Amino acid sequence: MEASLPSQIEKLEMRDLELVVLSLIVTFICAFSLVAIYLSFTLQPMTKNLLDPLTQRILVVSFFLLITLFSAYIIVKRRELQRMKVQLIEQEVQVRTMNGLLAELIDLYRVSSSVSSDVDLPSVLRIIMETCTGSLKADRAILFTHDPVSDELRIEADAGEKMDWEKLDDAHVRIARSVMESSEPLMINDRATFAQFAKVETDSVASLSAIYVPLRAENAAIGVLEVIAGSEWHFSEHDLKMISILADHAAISVARNRKTQALEAHVEDLETTNRVLMDKNRELQGVAGKVAGPTEEWKPDES
C-alpha cells in the first residue's frame, strides 16, 4: 500500500538529515586529512622517504577533486530532495483541498436530501445549522425569520456556542434587518465594519467575523442566515457562496412550511365552515319537517 503523503515527507526529511550528517562526517575527515597533508609538507625532511613530491601533489589534487565531487553530489542530492518535498507538500495541499470540497459536497447533498424529503422543518434547519458550524468552522449560526404580522425578526433555529457580544444582541438584529431589507448579502471581517453597520461604537464590538445572507422566496425576503466566527478566522468569498447555498435551502424549507401551514389552516377553515353548514342544514330540515307535518295531517274534503 502506498505510503501517505505526510509519511513520505517525513522520509524525505530523514534522508535530508542523513545527508547533512554525512556531510559533517566527511567535512571532519577532510579537515583531519588537510591537517595531515599540511604536516607532511611541513615535516617533509622526516617524511621524504614516505612520499615523493610528485606523489604528494597527486594526492593533494585527488583529495581536492574528491571533495569537489562529493560537495557537488551533496548539493545536487539536497536540491532533488527539496524539489520532491515541495512537490509532496503541494500534493498534500491539493488533497486537503479536494477532501474539503468533497466534505462540502457531502454536506450539501445531505442538506438537499433533507429539503427534498418529507423531513420536518426543525430537522432540516438543524442540519443546515450544523453544516454552518461544522464545515465552515463557524462558532455560531442563527437563522432569523420575518414575521409579517408583527414585522419582527425571530430566531427560528441556531447552533454553536453562545457568544458574549457585550450586549450587542440588538446590533446583530439591526444588521440582519438591514440585510433583509436590502436583499444583499454582507460579509464582515473586522470590528470597524461591524460597528458601522450595527451603528455602535467600535470599541464596544468584540473581535469577530460574520456573514449575513437573506432568505428569499418568491422575490421577497423572509429571513436572514447569520454565521459568526471568532477573531482567529476570516471568511472568504468561497464561504459566502457556501452560506448562500445553505440560505437558499433554508428559504425553500421555511417557505414550504409556511405554505403547508397556510394550506392546513385553509383546510381547517373549510372543514369548520362545512360543519357549520351541515348543522344549519340539519336545523333547516328539522324546521321544514315540523312545518310539513301539520300540512300533511290536514287534508281538504274532496266531496
PDB file of C-alpha atoms in Angstrom:
ATOM      1  CA  MET A   1       0.000   0.000   0.000  1.00  0.00           C
ATOM      2  CA  GLU A   2       1.328   3.421  -0.966  1.00  0.00           C
ATOM      3  CA  ALA A   3       2.527   5.465   1.972  1.00  0.00           C
ATOM      4  CA  SER A   4       0.609   8.592   2.887  1.00  0.00           C
ATOM      5  CA  LEU A   5       1.914  11.999   1.888  1.00  0.00           C
ATOM      6  CA  PRO A   6       2.909  13.042   5.442  1.00  0.00           C
ATOM      7  CA  SER A   7       4.942   9.852   5.889  1.00  0.00           C
ATOM      8  CA  GLN A   8       6.637  10.377   2.519  1.00  0.00           C
ATOM      9  CA  ILE A   9       7.528  13.943   3.500  1.00  0.00           C
ATOM     10  CA  GLU A  10       8.893  12.653   6.797  1.00  0.00           C
ATOM     11  CA  LYS A  11      11.063  10.120   4.951  1.00  0.00           C
ATOM     12  CA  LEU A  12      12.443  12.851   2.690  1.00  0.00           C
ATOM     13  CA  GLU A  13      13.271  14.965   5.729  1.00  0.00           C
ATOM     14  CA  MET A  14      15.092  11.991   7.279  1.00  0.00           C
ATOM     15  CA  ARG A  15      17.100  11.478   4.079  1.00  0.00           C
ATOM     16  CA  ASP A  16      17.953  15.168   4.058  1.00  0.00           C
ATOM     17  CA  LEU A  17      19.104  14.895   7.663  1.00  0.00           C
ATOM     18  CA  GLU A  18      21.223  11.872   6.778  1.00  0.00           C
ATOM     19  CA  LEU A  19      22.900  13.860   4.006  1.00  0.00           C
ATOM     20  CA  VAL A  20      23.649  16.675   6.442  1.00  0.00           C
ATOM     21  CA  VAL A  21      25.160  14.229   8.942  1.00  0.00           C
ATOM     22  CA  LEU A  22      27.175  12.582   6.179  1.00  0.00           C
ATOM     23  CA  SER A  23      28.414  15.996   5.065  1.00  0.00           C
ATOM     24  CA  LEU A  24      29.535  16.794   8.598  1.00  0.00           C
ATOM     25  CA  ILE A  25      31.385  13.482   8.865  1.00  0.00           C
ATOM     26  CA  VAL A  26      33.106  13.979   5.527  1.00  0.00           C
ATOM     27  CA  THR A  27      33.958  17.572   6.477  1.00  0.00           C
ATOM     28  CA  PHE A  28      35.595  16.322   9.667  1.00  0.00           C
ATOM     29  CA  ILE A  29      37.556  13.697   7.731  1.00  0.00           C
ATOM     30  CA  CYS A  30      38.607  16.286   5.158  1.00  0.00           C
ATOM     31  CA  ALA A  31      39.761  18.667   7.874  1.00  0.00           C
ATOM     32  CA  PHE A  32      41.769  15.905   9.512  1.00  0.00           C
ATOM     33  CA  SER A  33      43.255  14.946   6.144  1.00  0.00           C
ATOM     34  CA  LEU A  34      44.172  18.572   5.383  1.00  0.00           C
ATOM     35  CA  VAL A  35      45.986  18.796   8.696  1.00  0.00           C
ATOM     36  CA  ALA A  36      47.814  15.563   7.901  1.00  0.00           C
ATOM     37  CA  ILE A  37      48.819  16.808   4.446  1.00  0.00           C
ATOM     38  CA  TYR A  38      49.943  20.137   5.872  1.00  0.00           C
ATOM     39  CA  LEU A  39      52.083  18.367   8.435  1.00  0.00           C
ATOM     40  CA  SER A  40      53.515  16.122   5.736  1.00  0.00           C
ATOM     41  CA  PHE A  41      54.710  19.201   3.839  1.00  0.00           C
ATOM     42  CA  THR A  42      55.882  20.964   6.959  1.00  0.00           C
ATOM     43  CA  LEU A  43      57.772  17.958   8.204  1.00  0.00           C
ATOM     44  CA  GLN A  44      58.990  16.994   4.754  1.00  0.00           C
ATOM     45  CA  PRO A  45      62.535  16.079   5.894  1.00  0.00           C
ATOM     46  CA  MET A  46      61.002  13.490   8.191  1.00  0.00           C
ATOM     47  CA  THR A  47      58.603  12.144   5.551  1.00  0.00           C
ATOM     48  CA  LYS A  48      60.716  12.417   2.426  1.00  0.00           C
ATOM     49  CA  ASN A  49      61.233   8.689   2.432  1.00  0.00           C
ATOM     50  CA  LEU A  50      57.471   8.094   2.582  1.00  0.00           C
ATOM     51  CA  LEU A  51      56.135  10.262  -0.271  1.00  0.00           C
ATOM     52  CA  ASP A  52      57.991  11.942  -3.085  1.00  0.00           C
ATOM     53  CA  PRO A  53      56.873  15.469  -4.171  1.00  0.00           C
ATOM     54  CA  LEU A  54      55.021  14.236  -7.286  1.00  0.00           C
ATOM     55  CA  THR A  55      53.039  11.724  -5.268  1.00  0.00           C
ATOM     56  CA  GLN A  56      52.206  14.371  -2.708  1.00  0.00           C
ATOM     57  CA  ARG A  57      50.925  16.726  -5.424  1.00  0.00           C
ATOM     58  CA  ILE A  58      48.865  13.947  -6.986  1.00  0.00           C
ATOM     59  CA  LEU A  59      47.467  13.137  -3.554  1.00  0.00           C
ATOM     60  CA  VAL A  60      46.520  16.770  -2.919  1.00  0.00           C
ATOM     61  CA  VAL A  61      44.884  17.174  -6.343  1.00  0.00           C
ATOM     62  CA  SER A  62      42.997  13.894  -5.955  1.00  0.00           C
ATOM     63  CA  PHE A  63      41.926  14.856  -2.480  1.00  0.00           C
ATOM     64  CA  PHE A  64      40.530  18.231  -3.550  1.00  0.00           C
ATOM     65  CA  LEU A  65      38.896  16.651  -6.596  1.00  0.00           C
ATOM     66  CA  LEU A  66      37.209  14.108  -4.329  1.00  0.00           C
ATOM     67  CA  ILE A  67      35.995  16.887  -2.035  1.00  0.00           C
ATOM     68  CA  THR A  68      34.638  18.822  -5.014  1.00  0.00           C
ATOM     69  CA  LEU A  69      32.784  15.805  -6.408  1.00  0.00           C
ATOM     70  CA  PHE A  70      31.356  14.939  -3.019  1.00  0.00           C
ATOM     71  CA  SER A  71      30.216  18.532  -2.445  1.00  0.00           C
ATOM     72  CA  ALA A  72      28.578  18.606  -5.872  1.00  0.00           C
ATOM     73  CA  TYR A  73      26.831  15.302  -5.106  1.00  0.00           C
ATOM     74  CA  ILE A  74      25.526  16.633  -1.769  1.00  0.00           C
ATOM     75  CA  ILE A  75      24.278  19.856  -3.384  1.00  0.00           C
ATOM     76  CA  VAL A  76      22.512  18.033  -6.239  1.00  0.00           C
ATOM     77  CA  LYS A  77      21.025  15.449  -3.910  1.00  0.00           C
ATOM     78  CA  ARG A  78      19.723  18.033  -1.442  1.00  0.00           C
ATOM     79  CA  ARG A  79      18.180  20.075  -4.259  1.00  0.00           C
ATOM     80  CA  GLU A  80      16.468  16.962  -5.544  1.00  0.00           C
ATOM     81  CA  LEU A  81      15.148  16.168  -2.065  1.00  0.00           C
ATOM     82  CA  GLN A  82      13.909  19.744  -1.650  1.00  0.00           C
ATOM     83  CA  ARG A  83      12.173  19.583  -5.032  1.00  0.00           C
ATOM     84  CA  MET A  84      10.500  16.294  -4.130  1.00  0.00           C
ATOM     85  CA  LYS A  85       9.486  17.705  -0.748  1.00  0.00           C
ATOM     86  CA  VAL A  86       7.898  20.757  -2.372  1.00  0.00           C
ATOM     87  CA  GLN A  87       6.001  18.513  -4.793  1.00  0.00           C
ATOM     88  CA  LEU A  88       4.729  16.335  -1.953  1.00  0.00           C
ATOM     89  CA  ILE A  89       3.660  19.385   0.048  1.00  0.00           C
ATOM     90  CA  GLU A  90       1.783  20.729  -2.982  1.00  0.00           C
ATOM     91  CA  GLN A  91       0.120  17.342  -3.424  1.00  0.00           C
ATOM     92  CA  GLU A  92      -0.833  17.307   0.249  1.00  0.00           C
ATOM     93  CA  VAL A  93      -2.375  20.773  -0.074  1.00  0.00           C
ATOM     94  CA  GLN A  94      -4.302  19.644  -3.144  1.00  0.00           C
ATOM     95  CA  VAL A  95      -5.502  16.508  -1.361  1.00  0.00           C
ATOM     96  CA  ARG A  96      -6.645  18.517   1.645  1.00  0.00           C
ATOM     97  CA  THR A  97      -8.411  20.979  -0.638  1.00  0.00           C
ATOM     98  CA  MET A  98     -10.140  18.165  -2.503  1.00  0.00           C
ATOM     99  CA  ASN A  99     -11.107  16.490   0.767  1.00  0.00           C
ATOM    100  CA  GLY A 100     -12.547  19.789   1.985  1.00  0.00           C
ATOM    101  CA  LEU A 101     -14.546  20.238  -1.218  1.00  0.00           C
ATOM    102  CA  LEU A 102     -15.724  16.630  -1.027  1.00  0.00           C
ATOM    103  CA  ALA A 103     -16.853  17.157   2.567  1.00  0.00           C
ATOM    104  CA  GLU A 104     -18.734  20.290   1.499  1.00  0.00           C
ATOM    105  CA  LEU A 105     -20.416  18.392  -1.342  1.00  0.00           C
ATOM    106  CA  ILE A 106     -21.440  15.650   1.075  1.00  0.00           C
ATOM    107  CA  ASP A 107     -22.885  18.239   3.453  1.00  0.00           C
ATOM    108  CA  LEU A 108     -24.739  19.983   0.624  1.00  0.00           C
ATOM    109  CA  TYR A 109     -26.104  16.644  -0.581  1.00  0.00           C
ATOM    110  CA  ARG A 110     -27.295  15.875   2.946  1.00  0.00           C
ATOM    111  CA  VAL A 111     -28.978  19.273   3.160  1.00  0.00           C
ATOM    112  CA  SER A 112     -30.561  18.913  -0.297  1.00  0.00           C
ATOM    113  CA  SER A 113     -31.811  15.429   0.549  1.00  0.00           C
ATOM    114  CA  SER A 114     -33.398  16.646   3.762  1.00  0.00           C
ATOM    115  CA  VAL A 115     -35.061  19.568   1.964  1.00  0.00           C
ATOM    116  CA  SER A 116     -36.363  17.318  -0.825  1.00  0.00           C
ATOM    117  CA  SER A 117     -37.720  14.709   1.581  1.00  0.00           C
ATOM    118  CA  ASP A 118     -40.646  14.935   3.956  1.00  0.00           C
ATOM    119  CA  VAL A 119     -38.436  15.806   6.928  1.00  0.00           C
ATOM    120  CA  ASP A 120     -39.995  18.356   9.266  1.00  0.00           C
ATOM    121  CA  LEU A 121     -38.720  21.936   9.283  1.00  0.00           C
ATOM    122  CA  PRO A 122     -36.838  21.820  12.643  1.00  0.00           C
ATOM    123  CA  SER A 123     -34.828  18.796  11.482  1.00  0.00           C
ATOM    124  CA  VAL A 124     -33.931  20.444   8.161  1.00  0.00           C
ATOM    125  CA  LEU A 125     -32.862  23.675   9.842  1.00  0.00           C
ATOM    126  CA  ARG A 126     -30.840  21.731  12.412  1.00  0.00           C
ATOM    127  CA  ILE A 127     -28.893  20.034   9.601  1.00  0.00           C
ATOM    128  CA  ILE A 128     -28.276  23.410   7.933  1.00  0.00           C
ATOM    129  CA  MET A 129     -27.109  24.998  11.189  1.00  0.00           C
ATOM    130  CA  GLU A 130     -24.781  22.076  11.947  1.00  0.00           C
ATOM    131  CA  THR A 131     -23.323  22.382   8.444  1.00  0.00           C
ATOM    132  CA  CYS A 132     -22.597  26.073   9.069  1.00  0.00           C
ATOM    133  CA  THR A 133     -20.785  25.415  12.332  1.00  0.00           C
ATOM    134  CA  GLY A 134     -19.083  22.244  11.092  1.00  0.00           C
ATOM    135  CA  SER A 135     -17.926  22.667   7.502  1.00  0.00           C
ATOM    136  CA  LEU A 136     -17.340  26.419   7.739  1.00  0.00           C
ATOM    137  CA  LYS A 137     -15.576  26.367  11.128  1.00  0.00           C
ATOM    138  CA  ALA A 138     -18.055  28.914  12.462  1.00  0.00           C
ATOM    139  CA  ASP A 139     -18.635  29.414  16.177  1.00  0.00           C
ATOM    140  CA  ARG A 140     -22.287  30.361  15.880  1.00  0.00           C
ATOM    141  CA  ALA A 141     -25.099  30.181  13.326  1.00  0.00           C
ATOM    142  CA  ILE A 142     -28.512  31.829  13.699  1.00  0.00           C
ATOM    143  CA  LEU A 143     -31.495  31.714  11.357  1.00  0.00           C
ATOM    144  CA  PHE A 144     -33.833  34.705  11.642  1.00  0.00           C
ATOM    145  CA  THR A 145     -37.305  34.535  10.081  1.00  0.00           C
ATOM    146  CA  HIS A 146     -39.532  37.536   9.481  1.00  0.00           C
ATOM    147  CA  ASP A 147     -42.998  37.572  10.999  1.00  0.00           C
ATOM    148  CA  PRO A 148     -45.154  39.534   8.529  1.00  0.00           C
ATOM    149  CA  VAL A 149     -47.842  40.138  11.160  1.00  0.00           C
ATOM    150  CA  SER A 150     -45.653  41.691  13.870  1.00  0.00           C
ATOM    151  CA  ASP A 151     -42.905  42.800  11.438  1.00  0.00           C
ATOM    152  CA  GLU A 152     -40.279  41.335  13.767  1.00  0.00           C
ATOM    153  CA  LEU A 153     -37.302  39.035  13.275  1.00  0.00           C
ATOM    154  CA  ARG A 154     -37.336  35.981  15.482  1.00  0.00           C
ATOM    155  CA  ILE A 155     -34.810  33.191  15.897  1.00  0.00           C
ATOM    156  CA  GLU A 156     -36.095  30.127  14.062  1.00  0.00           C
ATOM    157  CA  ALA A 157     -33.002  27.952  14.623  1.00  0.00           C
ATOM    158  CA  ASP A 158     -29.472  28.261  15.969  1.00  0.00           C
ATOM    159  CA  ALA A 159     -26.354  26.189  16.554  1.00  0.00           C
ATOM    160  CA  GLY A 160     -22.970  26.573  18.178  1.00  0.00           C
ATOM    161  CA  GLU A 161     -21.798  28.055  21.436  1.00  0.00           C
ATOM    162  CA  LYS A 162     -23.469  31.059  22.962  1.00  0.00           C
ATOM    163  CA  MET A 163     -21.207  34.069  22.381  1.00  0.00           C
ATOM    164  CA  ASP A 164     -20.660  37.096  24.585  1.00  0.00           C
ATOM    165  CA  TRP A 165     -21.444  40.018  22.313  1.00  0.00           C
ATOM    166  CA  GLU A 166     -21.216  42.585  25.117  1.00  0.00           C
ATOM    167  CA  LYS A 167     -24.913  43.462  24.952  1.00  0.00           C
ATOM    168  CA  LEU A 168     -24.869  43.692  21.155  1.00  0.00           C
ATOM    169  CA  ASP A 169     -27.789  41.332  20.544  1.00  0.00           C
ATOM    170  CA  ASP A 170     -29.885  44.240  19.234  1.00  0.00           C
ATOM    171  CA  ALA A 171     -26.997  45.246  16.974  1.00  0.00           C
ATOM    172  CA  HIS A 172     -26.976  41.834  15.302  1.00  0.00           C
ATOM    173  CA  VAL A 173     -30.719  42.042  14.813  1.00  0.00           C
ATOM    174  CA  ARG A 174     -30.337  45.518  13.284  1.00  0.00           C
ATOM    175  CA  ILE A 175     -27.761  44.222  10.825  1.00  0.00           C
ATOM    176  CA  ALA A 176     -29.961  41.234   9.987  1.00  0.00           C
ATOM    177  CA  ARG A 177     -32.939  43.510   9.352  1.00  0.00           C
ATOM    178  CA  SER A 178     -30.810  45.798   7.172  1.00  0.00           C
ATOM    179  CA  VAL A 179     -29.633  42.812   5.129  1.00  0.00           C
ATOM    180  CA  MET A 180     -33.196  41.522   4.780  1.00  0.00           C
ATOM    181  CA  GLU A 181     -34.455  44.904   3.597  1.00  0.00           C
ATOM    182  CA  SER A 182     -31.616  45.312   1.082  1.00  0.00           C
ATOM    183  CA  SER A 183     -31.755  41.637  -0.003  1.00  0.00           C
ATOM    184  CA  GLU A 184     -27.972  41.764  -0.407  1.00  0.00           C
ATOM    185  CA  PRO A 185     -25.515  39.505   1.475  1.00  0.00           C
ATOM    186  CA  LEU A 186     -22.973  41.078   3.803  1.00  0.00           C
ATOM    187  CA  MET A 187     -19.532  39.780   4.832  1.00  0.00           C
ATOM    188  CA  ILE A 188     -17.745  41.364   7.806  1.00  0.00           C
ATOM    189  CA  ASN A 189     -14.154  40.581   8.765  1.00  0.00           C
ATOM    190  CA  ASP A 190     -13.293  43.473  11.082  1.00  0.00           C
ATOM    191  CA  ARG A 191     -14.718  45.350  14.045  1.00  0.00           C
ATOM    192  CA  ALA A 192     -14.939  48.705  12.266  1.00  0.00           C
ATOM    193  CA  THR A 193     -17.226  47.362   9.532  1.00  0.00           C
ATOM    194  CA  PHE A 194     -19.444  45.644  12.070  1.00  0.00           C
ATOM    195  CA  ALA A 195     -19.694  48.821  14.147  1.00  0.00           C
ATOM    196  CA  GLN A 196     -20.571  50.799  11.023  1.00  0.00           C
ATOM    197  CA  PHE A 197     -23.474  48.541  10.067  1.00  0.00           C
ATOM    198  CA  ALA A 198     -24.591  47.989  13.663  1.00  0.00           C
ATOM    199  CA  LYS A 199     -24.426  51.730  14.370  1.00  0.00           C
ATOM    200  CA  VAL A 200     -22.456  51.273  17.581  1.00  0.00           C
ATOM    201  CA  GLU A 201     -19.058  52.370  18.868  1.00  0.00           C
ATOM    202  CA  THR A 202     -16.099  50.389  17.525  1.00  0.00           C
ATOM    203  CA  ASP A 203     -14.614  49.916  20.998  1.00  0.00           C
ATOM    204  CA  SER A 204     -17.770  48.145  22.157  1.00  0.00           C
ATOM    205  CA  VAL A 205     -17.514  45.447  19.477  1.00  0.00           C
ATOM    206  CA  ALA A 206     -15.772  42.174  20.201  1.00  0.00           C
ATOM    207  CA  SER A 207     -13.376  40.877  17.542  1.00  0.00           C
ATOM    208  CA  LEU A 208     -15.397  38.687  15.216  1.00  0.00           C
ATOM    209  CA  SER A 209     -16.173  37.847  11.609  1.00  0.00           C
ATOM    210  CA  ALA A 210     -19.710  37.414  10.334  1.00  0.00           C
ATOM    211  CA  ILE A 211     -21.702  36.701   7.194  1.00  0.00           C
ATOM    212  CA  TYR A 212     -25.348  37.689   6.706  1.00  0.00           C
ATOM    213  CA  VAL A 213     -27.318  36.203   3.807  1.00  0.00           C
ATOM    214  CA  PRO A 214     -31.009  36.993   3.154  1.00  0.00           C
ATOM    215  CA  LEU A 215     -33.537  34.191   2.753  1.00  0.00           C
ATOM    216  CA  ARG A 216     -35.562  34.840  -0.386  1.00  0.00           C
ATOM    217  CA  ALA A 217     -38.758  33.169  -1.541  1.00  0.00           C
ATOM    218  CA  GLU A 218     -40.963  34.337  -4.418  1.00  0.00           C
ATOM    219  CA  ASN A 219     -38.906  37.535  -4.867  1.00  0.00           C
ATOM    220  CA  ALA A 220     -39.338  38.513  -1.227  1.00  0.00           C
ATOM    221  CA  ALA A 221     -37.004  38.304   1.769  1.00  0.00           C
ATOM    222  CA  ILE A 222     -38.420  36.099   4.520  1.00  0.00           C
ATOM    223  CA  GLY A 223     -35.430  35.978   6.864  1.00  0.00           C
ATOM    224  CA  VAL A 224     -31.660  36.110   7.298  1.00  0.00           C
ATOM    225  CA  LEU A 225     -28.976  33.492   7.943  1.00  0.00           C
ATOM    226  CA  GLU A 226     -26.219  34.795  10.223  1.00  0.00           C
ATOM    227  CA  VAL A 227     -22.929  32.881  10.594  1.00  0.00           C
ATOM    228  CA  ILE A 228     -20.340  34.119  13.098  1.00  0.00           C
ATOM    229  CA  ALA A 229     -16.694  33.179  13.669  1.00  0.00           C
ATOM    230  CA  GLY A 230     -14.148  34.304  16.220  1.00  0.00           C
ATOM    231  CA  SER A 231     -11.289  36.706  15.709  1.00  0.00           C
ATOM    232  CA  GLU A 232      -8.914  33.965  14.527  1.00  0.00           C
ATOM    233  CA  TRP A 233     -10.980  33.152  11.424  1.00  0.00           C
ATOM    234  CA  HIS A 234     -11.773  35.356   8.437  1.00  0.00           C
ATOM    235  CA  PHE A 235     -14.461  34.359   5.984  1.00  0.00           C
ATOM    236  CA  SER A 236     -13.706  34.149   2.264  1.00  0.00           C
ATOM    237  CA  GLU A 237     -15.759  34.514  -0.908  1.00  0.00           C
ATOM    238  CA  HIS A 238     -15.981  30.733  -1.051  1.00  0.00           C
ATOM    239  CA  ASP A 239     -17.514  30.718   2.439  1.00  0.00           C
ATOM    240  CA  LEU A 240     -20.011  33.350   1.306  1.00  0.00           C
ATOM    241  CA  LYS A 241     -21.058  31.181  -1.659  1.00  0.00           C
ATOM    242  CA  MET A 242     -21.407  28.141   0.592  1.00  0.00           C
ATOM    243  CA  ILE A 243     -23.554  30.024   3.110  1.00  0.00           C
ATOM    244  CA  SER A 244     -25.655  31.472   0.269  1.00  0.00           C
ATOM    245  CA  ILE A 245     -26.438  27.946  -0.920  1.00  0.00           C
ATOM    246  CA  LEU A 246     -27.416  26.919   2.605  1.00  0.00           C
ATOM    247  CA  ALA A 247     -29.564  30.048   2.918  1.00  0.00           C
ATOM    248  CA  ASP A 248     -31.369  29.154  -0.318  1.00  0.00           C
ATOM    249  CA  HIS A 249     -32.152  25.684   1.038  1.00  0.00           C
ATOM    250  CA  ALA A 250     -33.335  27.182   4.315  1.00  0.00           C
ATOM    251  CA  ALA A 251     -35.567  29.623   2.424  1.00  0.00           C
ATOM    252  CA  ILE A 252     -37.119  26.768   0.447  1.00  0.00           C
ATOM    253  CA  SER A 253     -37.851  24.844   3.647  1.00  0.00           C
ATOM    254  CA  VAL A 254     -39.277  27.849   5.506  1.00  0.00           C
ATOM    255  CA  ALA A 255     -41.440  28.922   2.549  1.00  0.00           C
ATOM    256  CA  ARG A 256     -42.703  25.385   2.014  1.00  0.00           C
ATOM    257  CA  ASN A 257     -43.512  25.040   5.709  1.00  0.00           C
ATOM    258  CA  ARG A 258     -45.426  28.324   5.648  1.00  0.00           C
ATOM    259  CA  LYS A 259     -47.398  27.219   2.600  1.00  0.00           C
ATOM    260  CA  THR A 260     -48.155  23.911   4.284  1.00  0.00           C
ATOM    261  CA  GLN A 261     -49.321  25.667   7.431  1.00  0.00           C
ATOM    262  CA  ALA A 262     -51.434  28.086   5.391  1.00  0.00           C
ATOM    263  CA  LEU A 263     -52.953  25.193   3.443  1.00  0.00           C
ATOM    264  CA  GLU A 264     -53.674  23.263   6.622  1.00  0.00           C
ATOM    265  CA  ALA A 265     -55.270  26.356   8.150  1.00  0.00           C
ATOM    266  CA  HIS A 266     -57.358  26.857   4.999  1.00  0.00           C
ATOM    267  CA  VAL A 267     -58.454  23.215   5.041  1.00  0.00           C
ATOM    268  CA  GLU A 268     -59.354  23.528   8.708  1.00  0.00           C
ATOM    269  CA  ASP A 269     -61.393  26.655   7.951  1.00  0.00           C
ATOM    270  CA  LEU A 270     -63.181  24.822   5.152  1.00  0.00           C
ATOM    271  CA  GLU A 271     -63.925  21.892   7.435  1.00  0.00           C
ATOM    272  CA  THR A 272     -65.229  24.268  10.109  1.00  0.00           C
ATOM    273  CA  THR A 273     -67.393  26.053   7.540  1.00  0.00           C
ATOM    274  CA  ASN A 274     -68.637  22.709   6.239  1.00  0.00           C
ATOM    275  CA  ARG A 275     -69.588  21.596   9.747  1.00  0.00           C
ATOM    276  CA  VAL A 276     -71.450  24.850  10.340  1.00  0.00           C
ATOM    277  CA  LEU A 277     -73.300  24.492   7.036  1.00  0.00           C
ATOM    278  CA  MET A 278     -74.191  20.888   7.817  1.00  0.00           C
ATOM    279  CA  ASP A 279     -75.518  21.939  11.228  1.00  0.00           C
ATOM    280  CA  LYS A 280     -77.560  24.708   9.611  1.00  0.00           C
ATOM    281  CA  ASN A 281     -78.835  22.252   7.025  1.00  0.00           C
ATOM    282  CA  ARG A 282     -79.969  19.853   9.730  1.00  0.00           C
ATOM    283  CA  GLU A 283     -81.683  22.695  11.562  1.00  0.00           C
ATOM    284  CA  LEU A 284     -83.453  23.767   8.375  1.00  0.00           C
ATOM    285  CA  GLN A 285     -84.511  20.204   7.664  1.00  0.00           C
ATOM    286  CA  GLY A 286     -85.888  19.971  11.193  1.00  0.00           C
ATOM    287  CA  VAL A 287     -87.849  23.183  10.787  1.00  0.00           C
ATOM    288  CA  ALA A 288     -89.084  22.073   7.383  1.00  0.00           C
ATOM    289  CA  GLY A 289     -90.184  18.762   8.856  1.00  0.00           C
ATOM    290  CA  LYS A 290     -92.172  20.486  11.589  1.00  0.00           C
ATOM    291  CA  VAL A 291     -93.853  22.755   9.050  1.00  0.00           C
ATOM    292  CA  ALA A 292     -94.650  19.911   6.664  1.00  0.00           C
ATOM    293  CA  GLY A 293     -96.091  17.662   9.421  1.00  0.00           C
ATOM    294  CA  PRO A 294     -99.355  19.547  10.156  1.00  0.00           C
ATOM    295  CA  THR A 295     -99.877  20.233   6.472  1.00  0.00           C
ATOM    296  CA  GLU A 296     -99.835  16.526   5.645  1.00  0.00           C
ATOM    297  CA  GLU A 297    -102.188  15.721   8.555  1.00  0.00           C
ATOM    298  CA  TRP A 298    -104.830  18.243   7.376  1.00  0.00           C
ATOM    299  CA  LYS A 299    -106.380  17.332   4.037  1.00  0.00           C
ATOM    300  CA  PRO A 300    -109.337  19.196   2.482  1.00  0.00           C
ATOM    301  CA  ASP A 301    -112.685  17.374   1.974  1.00  0.00           C
ATOM    302  CA  GLU A 302    -112.868  16.441  -1.694  1.00  0.00           C
ATOM    303  CA  SER A 303    -116.632  15.787  -1.569  1.00  0.00           C
TER     304      SER A 303
END
